[in-house]
Short mmCIF file of C-alpha atoms in Angstrom, two decimals:
data_model
loop_
_atom_site.label_atom_id
_atom_site.label_comp_id
_atom_site.label_asym_id
_atom_site.label_seq_id
_atom_site.Cartn_x
_atom_site.Cartn_y
_atom_site.Cartn_z
CA ASN D 877 -44.56 33.67 -48.53
CA PRO D 878 -46.74 36.81 -47.10
CA ARG D 879 -45.08 39.00 -50.16
CA TRP D 880 -46.29 36.49 -53.03
CA ALA D 881 -49.71 36.06 -50.97
CA ALA D 882 -50.24 39.84 -51.07
CA ILE D 883 -49.58 39.65 -54.96
CA ARG D 884 -51.52 36.91 -56.01
CA GLN D 885 -54.46 38.79 -53.94
CA VAL D 886 -54.05 41.81 -56.40
CA PHE D 887 -53.33 39.94 -59.62
CA GLU D 888 -55.40 36.43 -58.76
CA GLN D 889 -52.29 34.69 -60.39
CA GLY D 890 -49.03 34.32 -60.68
CA GLU D 891 -45.93 32.08 -59.81
CA ALA D 892 -43.07 31.72 -57.30
CA GLU D 893 -39.71 30.63 -59.27
CA GLY D 894 -37.40 30.00 -56.58
CA LYS D 895 -36.98 33.19 -54.55
CA TYR D 896 -38.93 35.33 -56.93
CA PHE D 897 -42.28 35.84 -58.13
CA ARG D 898 -43.81 36.33 -61.48
CA VAL D 899 -47.15 37.43 -62.99
CA ASN D 900 -47.40 37.05 -66.97
CA LEU D 901 -50.01 38.64 -69.11
CA PRO D 902 -50.13 37.45 -72.62
CA ARG D 903 -51.93 39.92 -75.09
CA THR D 904 -54.15 37.61 -76.35
CA ASP D 905 -56.39 40.40 -77.52
CA LEU D 906 -53.95 41.14 -80.09
CA HIS D 907 -53.89 39.73 -83.34
CA VAL D 908 -50.33 40.78 -84.60
CA ARG D 909 -48.63 39.64 -88.22
CA ILE D 910 -45.20 39.79 -89.80
CA GLY D 911 -45.93 39.25 -93.61
CA PRO D 912 -48.18 36.24 -93.87
CA ASP D 913 -47.42 34.97 -90.34
CA THR D 914 -49.75 35.60 -87.01
CA LEU D 915 -47.72 35.86 -83.82
CA ASP D 916 -48.84 33.76 -81.03
CA PRO D 917 -48.85 35.70 -77.58
CA GLY D 918 -45.78 33.55 -76.50
CA LEU D 919 -43.64 35.01 -79.25
CA GLU D 920 -42.48 38.72 -77.94
CA LEU D 921 -46.41 39.63 -76.89
CA THR D 922 -46.52 38.70 -73.32
CA SER D 923 -46.50 41.19 -70.60
CA TYR D 924 -44.95 40.64 -67.17
CA VAL D 925 -43.90 42.12 -63.98
CA GLY D 926 -41.39 39.95 -61.93
CA PHE D 927 -41.00 40.74 -57.97
CA MET D 928 -38.17 39.92 -55.56
CA PRO D 929 -37.81 40.32 -51.92
CA ALA D 930 -36.13 44.08 -51.20
CA ALA D 931 -34.97 43.29 -47.87
CA THR D 932 -34.49 39.99 -45.52
CA SER D 933 -37.70 40.91 -43.31
CA GLY D 934 -40.98 42.58 -43.81
CA THR D 935 -42.63 42.52 -47.25
CA ASP D 936 -40.94 45.03 -49.30
CA VAL D 937 -40.67 44.28 -52.92
CA LEU D 938 -38.41 45.47 -55.95
CA ALA D 939 -40.67 44.85 -58.93
CA MET D 940 -39.27 44.99 -62.65
CA GLY D 941 -41.78 44.67 -65.48
CA GLU D 942 -42.66 45.17 -69.40
CA VAL D 943 -45.83 46.43 -70.60
CA VAL D 944 -46.67 45.36 -74.14
CA VAL D 945 -48.53 47.93 -75.61
CA ARG D 946 -50.20 49.26 -79.08
CA GLU D 947 -48.95 52.33 -80.27
CA ASP D 948 -52.37 54.01 -79.37
CA GLU D 949 -52.08 53.11 -75.80
CA VAL D 950 -48.76 54.59 -74.81
CA ALA D 951 -49.79 58.18 -73.76
CA ALA D 952 -52.30 56.30 -71.30
CA ALA D 953 -49.69 53.82 -70.10
CA LEU D 954 -47.17 56.57 -69.53
CA ALA D 955 -49.56 58.99 -67.67
CA GLU D 956 -50.57 55.88 -65.52
CA ALA D 957 -47.16 55.04 -64.45
CA ARG D 958 -46.75 58.64 -63.59
CA LYS D 959 -49.85 58.73 -61.47
CA GLN D 960 -48.59 55.63 -59.72
CA GLY D 961 -45.12 56.44 -58.97
CA VAL D 962 -44.02 53.65 -61.24
CA SER D 963 -40.65 54.20 -62.84
CA VAL D 964 -40.42 53.79 -66.87
CA THR D 965 -37.04 52.76 -67.41
CA ALA D 966 -37.32 52.28 -71.17
CA LEU D 967 -39.56 52.60 -74.36
CA HIS D 968 -38.91 50.95 -77.37
CA ASN D 969 -39.81 48.46 -80.33
CA HIS D 970 -38.95 44.92 -80.11
CA LEU D 971 -39.95 44.01 -83.58
CA LEU D 972 -40.12 45.43 -86.90
CA SER D 973 -43.06 45.54 -89.59
CA GLU D 974 -45.55 44.13 -87.38
CA SER D 975 -49.09 45.12 -87.82
CA PRO D 976 -50.66 46.30 -85.62
CA HIS D 977 -47.21 48.18 -84.42
CA VAL D 978 -46.54 47.28 -80.87
CA MET D 979 -44.05 49.24 -78.35
CA TYR D 980 -42.59 47.82 -75.02
CA MET D 981 -42.50 49.87 -71.58
CA HIS D 982 -40.37 48.81 -69.06
CA VAL D 983 -41.08 49.94 -65.33
CA MET D 984 -39.91 49.42 -62.09
CA ALA D 985 -40.94 50.00 -58.37
CA GLU D 986 -40.00 49.19 -54.91
CA GLY D 987 -41.99 49.33 -51.69
CA PRO D 988 -44.69 46.92 -49.63
CA ALA D 989 -45.79 43.98 -51.85
CA ASN D 990 -49.38 45.00 -51.84
CA ALA D 991 -49.07 48.81 -52.70
CA ILE D 992 -46.66 47.90 -55.54
CA ALA D 993 -48.83 45.01 -57.11
CA THR D 994 -51.75 47.51 -57.01
CA LYS D 995 -49.56 50.25 -58.56
CA MET D 996 -48.66 47.76 -61.09
CA HIS D 997 -51.94 46.41 -61.58
CA ALA D 998 -53.30 49.80 -62.65
CA VAL D 999 -50.69 50.64 -65.11
CA PHE D 1000 -51.63 47.14 -67.14
CA ALA D 1001 -55.24 48.16 -66.67
CA ALA D 1002 -54.54 51.44 -68.42
CA THR D 1003 -54.18 49.19 -71.60
CA ALA D 1004 -56.40 46.56 -72.88
CA THR D 1005 -54.36 43.75 -71.38
CA PRO D 1006 -56.50 40.93 -70.29
CA LEU D 1007 -56.08 40.60 -66.64
CA GLN D 1008 -58.36 37.85 -65.67
CA PRO D 1009 -56.48 34.30 -65.05
CA ARG D 1010 -56.29 31.90 -67.67
CA HIS D 1011 -57.85 28.42 -67.59
CA GLU D 1012 -56.73 25.94 -70.01
CA PRO D 1013 -59.84 23.53 -70.67
CA GLU D 1014 -59.80 20.23 -68.73
CA GLY D 1015 -57.58 17.82 -70.67
CA GLN D 1016 -56.32 20.21 -73.39
CA ALA D 1017 -52.90 19.55 -74.61
CA THR D 1018 -50.44 22.46 -74.07
CA ASN D 1019 -47.49 21.29 -76.29
CA GLY D 1020 -47.72 18.97 -79.46
CA ALA D 1021 -44.74 20.43 -81.14
CA ASP D 1022 -41.36 18.84 -82.05
CA TRP D 1023 -38.93 20.62 -80.37
CA SER D 1024 -35.79 17.93 -80.81
CA VAL D 1025 -34.17 19.52 -83.27
CA ILE D 1026 -33.66 22.97 -81.73
CA ASP D 1027 -33.22 20.79 -78.17
CA GLY D 1028 -30.35 18.97 -79.62
CA ILE D 1029 -28.47 22.63 -80.81
CA LEU D 1030 -29.49 24.51 -77.61
CA GLY D 1031 -30.19 22.31 -75.17
CA LYS D 1032 -33.58 21.62 -73.55
CA HIS D 1033 -36.15 24.00 -73.73
CA SER D 1034 -37.12 25.65 -70.58
CA GLU D 1035 -40.96 25.98 -70.90
CA ALA D 1036 -43.10 25.05 -74.07
CA GLU D 1037 -46.77 25.83 -74.91
CA GLY D 1038 -48.94 25.71 -77.89
CA ARG D 1039 -46.78 26.40 -80.52
CA THR D 1040 -44.04 28.02 -79.18
CA ALA D 1041 -41.07 27.03 -77.08
CA GLU D 1042 -38.68 29.22 -74.90
CA TYR D 1043 -35.03 28.48 -73.83
CA GLU D 1044 -33.17 30.49 -71.07
CA PHE D 1045 -29.62 31.20 -70.99
CA PRO D 1046 -28.46 32.93 -67.69
CA ARG D 1047 -25.27 35.40 -67.28
CA ARG D 1048 -22.38 34.16 -65.45
CA GLU D 1049 -21.05 37.55 -64.13
CA ARG D 1050 -22.27 38.79 -60.61
CA LEU D 1051 -25.63 41.11 -61.29
CA THR D 1052 -27.10 43.98 -59.58
CA VAL D 1053 -30.22 45.97 -60.05
CA HIS D 1054 -31.10 49.10 -58.08
CA GLY D 1055 -28.33 48.38 -56.03
CA LYS D 1056 -29.55 44.74 -55.22
CA SER D 1057 -27.88 41.57 -55.99
CA VAL D 1058 -30.04 39.44 -58.48
CA GLU D 1059 -29.60 35.95 -60.24
CA SER D 1060 -29.90 35.70 -63.86
CA VAL D 1061 -33.23 34.01 -64.46
CA GLY D 1062 -36.07 34.48 -66.77
CA THR D 1063 -38.27 35.20 -63.91
CA LEU D 1064 -37.06 38.95 -63.66
CA GLU D 1065 -35.83 38.78 -67.61
CA THR D 1066 -32.00 38.97 -66.40
CA ALA D 1067 -31.14 35.72 -68.65
CA SER D 1068 -30.95 35.91 -72.65
CA GLU D 1069 -34.08 34.31 -73.86
CA VAL D 1070 -35.07 32.65 -77.03
CA VAL D 1071 -38.56 31.78 -78.68
CA PHE D 1072 -39.48 29.69 -81.40
CA GLN D 1073 -42.83 29.59 -82.75
CA ARG D 1074 -43.81 26.36 -84.98
CA LEU D 1075 -45.45 27.85 -88.31
CA GLY D 1076 -45.85 24.82 -90.06
CA PRO D 1077 -43.90 21.63 -91.18
CA GLY D 1078 -40.28 22.62 -91.05
CA ARG D 1079 -41.05 26.02 -90.69
CA VAL D 1080 -40.44 28.37 -87.68
CA ALA D 1081 -40.20 31.80 -86.14
CA THR D 1082 -37.68 32.81 -83.69
CA ALA D 1083 -37.53 36.05 -81.66
CA GLY D 1084 -35.83 36.60 -78.53
CA GLU D 1085 -33.52 38.80 -76.56
CA LEU D 1086 -30.00 38.42 -75.52
CA TYR D 1087 -28.69 40.04 -72.36
CA LEU D 1088 -24.94 41.08 -73.10
CA LEU D 1089 -22.34 42.96 -71.62
CA THR D 1090 -21.03 46.19 -73.60
CA SER D 1091 -17.98 44.79 -74.93
CA GLU D 1092 -20.27 41.74 -76.21
CA VAL D 1093 -22.94 43.88 -78.08
CA GLN D 1094 -20.71 44.45 -81.84
CA PRO D 1095 -19.48 40.75 -81.76
CA VAL D 1096 -23.00 39.55 -81.38
CA LEU D 1097 -24.60 41.86 -83.55
CA ARG D 1098 -22.29 40.70 -86.05
CA ALA D 1099 -22.85 37.16 -85.93
CA LEU D 1100 -26.39 37.24 -85.84
CA ASP D 1101 -26.03 39.24 -89.28
CA GLU D 1102 -23.81 37.04 -90.61
CA HIS D 1103 -26.11 34.14 -89.81
CA GLY D 1104 -29.26 35.52 -91.10
CA LEU D 1105 -30.70 36.98 -87.68
CA HIS D 1106 -30.95 40.44 -88.77
CA PRO D 1107 -31.24 42.63 -85.41
CA THR D 1108 -34.39 44.50 -85.00
CA ALA D 1109 -33.43 46.59 -81.88
CA LEU D 1110 -30.49 47.21 -79.35
CA HIS D 1111 -31.23 49.17 -76.21
CA ASN D 1112 -31.65 49.16 -72.48
CA HIS D 1113 -34.27 47.89 -70.37
CA MET D 1114 -33.01 48.91 -66.97
CA LEU D 1115 -31.69 52.12 -66.07
CA ASP D 1116 -29.44 51.22 -62.68
CA ASP D 1117 -28.43 47.67 -63.68
CA GLY D 1118 -24.47 46.59 -62.97
CA PRO D 1119 -22.49 46.07 -64.63
CA PRO D 1120 -24.32 47.72 -67.14
CA HIS D 1121 -26.02 45.31 -69.89
CA TYR D 1122 -27.88 45.99 -73.10
CA TRP D 1123 -30.27 43.69 -75.16
CA VAL D 1124 -30.23 42.69 -78.68
CA HIS D 1125 -33.49 41.54 -80.39
CA TRP D 1126 -34.46 39.93 -83.63
CA TYR D 1127 -37.09 38.18 -85.55
CA ALA D 1128 -36.57 35.89 -88.56
CA THR D 1129 -38.30 32.68 -90.13
CA GLY D 1130 -36.76 29.30 -91.50
CA ASP D 1131 -36.02 25.84 -90.49
CA ASP D 1132 -35.39 24.79 -87.13
CA ALA D 1133 -31.94 23.57 -87.63
CA SER D 1134 -30.52 26.78 -89.36
CA LEU D 1135 -32.22 29.19 -87.16
CA ALA D 1136 -31.04 27.30 -83.80
CA LYS D 1137 -27.40 27.40 -85.33
CA ALA D 1138 -27.61 30.96 -85.97
CA VAL D 1139 -28.53 31.52 -82.32
CA SER D 1140 -26.07 28.81 -81.06
CA ALA D 1141 -23.21 31.30 -82.78
CA ALA D 1142 -24.30 34.44 -81.03
CA LEU D 1143 -24.16 32.80 -77.59
CA ALA D 1144 -20.97 31.12 -78.07
CA LEU D 1145 -19.50 34.88 -77.81
CA MET D 1146 -21.40 35.78 -74.41
CA ASN D 1147 -20.29 35.13 -70.80
CA GLY D 1148 -23.28 32.79 -70.21
CA ALA D 1149 -24.36 29.27 -69.28
CA ARG D 1150 -24.37 27.02 -72.70
CA LYS D 1151 -27.20 25.09 -71.78
CA ALA D 1152 -30.68 26.29 -71.55
CA SER D 1153 -32.17 25.05 -68.13
CA GLN D 1154 -34.35 21.65 -67.72
CA SER D 1155 -38.09 22.10 -68.43
CA ASP D 1156 -40.25 21.97 -65.78
#
């Protein structure tokens, strides 16, 4: 695919997922804590940019991404986005009481794949985000945690690495972004995502984002709160998705079953696929 080849040339990494392409850039340079617990990059600390074809021919793409920024990086990231002609569609928190404080800047751009990848790369480079491809030591185990209890409640996790596991729940309704039809997939962050991090025997942290229609927001907020997953943010990520959707975030710690059942109660109120996609 010439589009994806052009993006790989800029970022030196990335993976095709169906008809889309994604680059993940974990903030491995950050050491973020909430209370006594240190968050892994896989739990709300990974920048990304997802690409989709913008036309049936040529190499044009629509890119949507999220830049994880320290509070002192916000001004530089905003300035670079403006310089590059990259649209900023949201700037907000996901977490509360974390140290250091972390913000999330959502970005969008459309045009030739190489040019758009170069623009996005420049925005990430305005922060301390590590941009070099990661290389796992040969033979190193990437996942030793047991997720069977949570899998039994939410369905098989879609991805697991180290101490974290991610679950994806796509929407059922037709979606558009920037006037273009898109699938509900984690690659583009157009599906709900729930992440768990193993903290110790019998204890996990959970964070995530539920992708909600306007009519679902209040019922889901109520269900999360009633089950001990107190919401930490409610906001948009994009300015022109259709129909309009909102994202709800939370952070909580506890045992596997209690937290998974709390997430399940919220998912039951949404027009989404009930089971997570199968593991790779």
